Amino acid sequence: MINTVALVGRITRDPEIRYTATGTPVANFTLAVNRQFTNSKGEREADFINCLVWRKAAETICKYTHKGSLIGITGRIQTRNYTNQKNEKVYVTEVAIEGFSFLDSVGKTNNPEKQSQHKPNNTNPNDPFANGGQSIDITDDDLPF
């Protein structure tokens, strides 16, 4: 059996972290992933995918990401269900994250509590990406995927 997911998208709201009764961190967020085609109006649509991450990875994602952060994730699809307060059965499908990569610079945030003092250590004057720590202006349309 194969159950593998790889996604690149933007976080739609700040990740929320909770702790289990035993103190294990768990965070959830929604990832907006653009579709590869446009609709009949020429607009690009997106899928909004629920994501769940555990332990140290949950704390790291909550510390360094925010609404709008670009992130790549790998994981697996999982389903679960529960009965809500109205005694209705609720079904949930989500991606259980097993690996991730930050695709924005770590210091690029509008939230001062999450800003870091990350400085690049590349001093090669011929490097087109050595820009004194400034972000590079690239739109999603410029990316090959």
CSV table of C-alpha atoms in Angstrom, one decimal:
chain,number,residue,atom,x,y,z
A,1,MET,CA,0.0,0.0,0.0
A,2,ILE,CA,1.1,3.5,-0.7
A,3,ASN,CA,-0.1,6.6,1.1
A,4,THR,CA,2.3,9.5,0.3
A,5,VAL,CA,1.5,13.2,-0.1
A,6,ALA,CA,3.8,16.1,-1.1
A,7,LEU,CA,2.4,19.6,-1.2
A,8,VAL,CA,3.7,23.2,-1.6
A,9,GLY,CA,1.4,26.0,-0.5
A,10,ARG,CA,0.7,28.9,1.8
A,11,ILE,CA,-0.6,28.7,5.3
A,12,THR,CA,-4.0,30.3,5.5
A,13,ARG,CA,-4.0,31.2,9.2
A,14,ASP,CA,-1.4,31.1,12.0
A,15,PRO,CA,-0.9,27.5,13.1
A,16,GLU,CA,-2.6,26.6,16.3
A,17,ILE,CA,-0.7,24.4,18.8
A,18,ARG,CA,-2.3,22.3,21.6
A,19,TYR,CA,-0.9,19.8,24.0
A,20,THR,CA,-2.3,16.3,24.7
A,21,ALA,CA,-3.0,15.2,28.3
A,22,THR,CA,0.5,13.8,28.4
A,23,GLY,CA,2.1,17.0,27.2
A,24,THR,CA,2.7,16.1,23.6
A,25,PRO,CA,2.5,19.1,21.2
A,26,VAL,CA,0.2,18.9,18.2
A,27,ALA,CA,-0.5,21.7,15.7
A,28,ASN,CA,-2.9,22.1,12.9
A,29,PHE,CA,-3.3,24.6,10.0
A,30,THR,CA,-4.8,24.8,6.6
A,31,LEU,CA,-2.6,24.9,3.5
A,32,ALA,CA,-3.8,26.6,0.3
A,33,VAL,CA,-2.4,24.8,-2.7
A,34,ASN,CA,-2.9,26.4,-6.1
A,35,ARG,CA,-4.2,24.3,-8.9
A,36,GLN,CA,-2.1,24.0,-12.1
A,37,PHE,CA,-4.8,25.3,-14.3
A,38,THR,CA,-7.2,28.3,-14.5
A,39,ASN,CA,-11.0,28.2,-14.5
A,40,SER,CA,-13.2,29.4,-17.3
A,41,LYS,CA,-12.8,33.0,-16.0
A,42,GLY,CA,-9.0,32.8,-16.2
A,43,GLU,CA,-8.7,32.6,-12.4
A,44,ARG,CA,-6.4,30.2,-10.6
A,45,GLU,CA,-8.3,28.2,-8.0
A,46,ALA,CA,-6.8,26.6,-4.9
A,47,ASP,CA,-7.5,23.6,-2.7
A,48,PHE,CA,-7.5,24.1,1.1
A,49,ILE,CA,-6.0,21.2,2.8
A,50,ASN,CA,-6.1,20.5,6.6
A,51,CYS,CA,-2.7,19.5,8.0
A,52,LEU,CA,-1.7,18.1,11.4
A,53,VAL,CA,1.8,17.9,12.8
A,54,TRP,CA,3.1,16.4,16.1
A,55,ARG,CA,5.9,16.8,18.6
A,56,LYS,CA,9.0,19.0,18.0
A,57,ALA,CA,7.9,19.6,14.4
A,58,ALA,CA,4.7,21.1,15.6
A,59,GLU,CA,6.6,23.5,17.9
A,60,THR,CA,9.0,24.4,15.1
A,61,ILE,CA,6.3,25.1,12.5
A,62,CYS,CA,4.4,27.3,15.1
A,63,LYS,CA,7.5,29.2,15.9
A,64,TYR,CA,8.7,30.0,12.4
A,65,THR,CA,5.5,30.2,10.3
A,66,HIS,CA,2.5,32.4,10.1
A,67,LYS,CA,-0.5,33.2,7.9
A,68,GLY,CA,0.9,33.5,4.3
A,69,SER,CA,4.1,31.5,4.9
A,70,LEU,CA,5.2,29.3,2.0
A,71,ILE,CA,5.9,25.8,3.1
A,72,GLY,CA,6.5,22.4,1.5
A,73,ILE,CA,5.3,19.3,3.3
A,74,THR,CA,5.4,15.6,3.0
A,75,GLY,CA,3.2,13.1,4.8
A,76,ARG,CA,0.2,10.8,4.5
A,77,ILE,CA,-3.6,11.2,4.2
A,78,GLN,CA,-5.4,10.1,7.3
A,79,THR,CA,-9.1,10.0,8.2
A,80,ARG,CA,-10.8,10.0,11.5
A,81,ASN,CA,-14.3,10.6,12.9
A,82,TYR,CA,-15.9,11.7,16.1
A,83,THR,CA,-19.3,12.6,17.5
A,84,ASN,CA,-19.9,16.3,18.1
A,85,GLN,CA,-22.0,17.9,20.8
A,86,LYS,CA,-25.1,17.6,18.6
A,87,ASN,CA,-24.6,13.9,18.6
A,88,GLU,CA,-23.7,14.0,14.9
A,89,LYS,CA,-20.9,12.0,13.3
A,90,VAL,CA,-18.1,14.2,11.9
A,91,TYR,CA,-15.6,12.9,9.4
A,92,VAL,CA,-12.2,14.6,9.0
A,93,THR,CA,-9.6,14.0,6.3
A,94,GLU,CA,-6.2,15.6,6.8
A,95,VAL,CA,-2.5,15.3,6.0
A,96,ALA,CA,-0.4,14.0,8.8
A,97,ILE,CA,2.9,15.8,8.3
A,98,GLU,CA,6.1,13.7,8.4
A,99,GLY,CA,8.5,16.2,6.9
A,100,PHE,CA,8.5,19.9,5.9
A,101,SER,CA,10.6,22.6,4.4
A,102,PHE,CA,10.3,26.4,4.9
A,103,LEU,CA,10.3,28.0,1.5
A,104,ASP,CA,10.2,31.6,2.7
A,105,SER,CA,13.2,33.2,4.4
A,106,VAL,CA,13.0,32.6,8.2
A,107,GLY,CA,13.1,36.2,9.1
A,108,LYS,CA,10.3,37.2,6.7
A,109,THR,CA,7.3,37.8,8.9
A,110,ASN,CA,4.9,40.5,9.9
A,111,ASN,CA,4.7,39.1,13.4
A,112,PRO,CA,7.5,40.6,15.5
A,113,GLU,CA,7.3,37.8,18.0
A,114,LYS,CA,8.3,35.3,15.3
A,115,GLN,CA,11.1,37.4,13.7
A,116,SER,CA,14.6,36.0,13.9
A,117,GLN,CA,18.0,37.5,13.4
A,118,HIS,CA,18.9,35.0,10.6
A,119,LYS,CA,21.7,36.4,8.4
A,120,PRO,CA,23.1,34.6,5.4
A,121,ASN,CA,26.8,33.7,5.6
A,122,ASN,CA,27.4,33.7,1.9
A,123,THR,CA,30.0,36.3,0.9
A,124,ASN,CA,30.5,35.3,-2.7
A,125,PRO,CA,30.0,38.5,-4.8
A,126,ASN,CA,29.1,36.5,-7.9
A,127,ASP,CA,26.2,34.8,-6.2
A,128,PRO,CA,22.9,36.2,-7.6
A,129,PHE,CA,21.1,35.2,-4.4
A,130,ALA,CA,23.5,37.0,-2.1
A,131,ASN,CA,21.4,40.1,-1.5
A,132,GLY,CA,22.3,41.1,2.0
A,133,GLY,CA,19.5,39.1,3.6
A,134,GLN,CA,16.7,40.9,1.5
A,135,SER,CA,13.9,38.7,0.1
A,136,ILE,CA,13.9,37.9,-3.6
A,137,ASP,CA,10.8,39.1,-5.4
A,138,ILE,CA,9.5,35.9,-7.1
A,139,THR,CA,5.8,35.3,-7.7
A,140,ASP,CA,4.2,31.8,-7.7
A,141,ASP,CA,3.9,32.2,-11.5
A,142,ASP,CA,7.7,32.3,-11.8
A,143,LEU,CA,8.1,28.9,-10.2
A,144,PRO,CA,8.4,25.9,-12.5
A,145,PHE,CA,6.0,23.7,-10.4
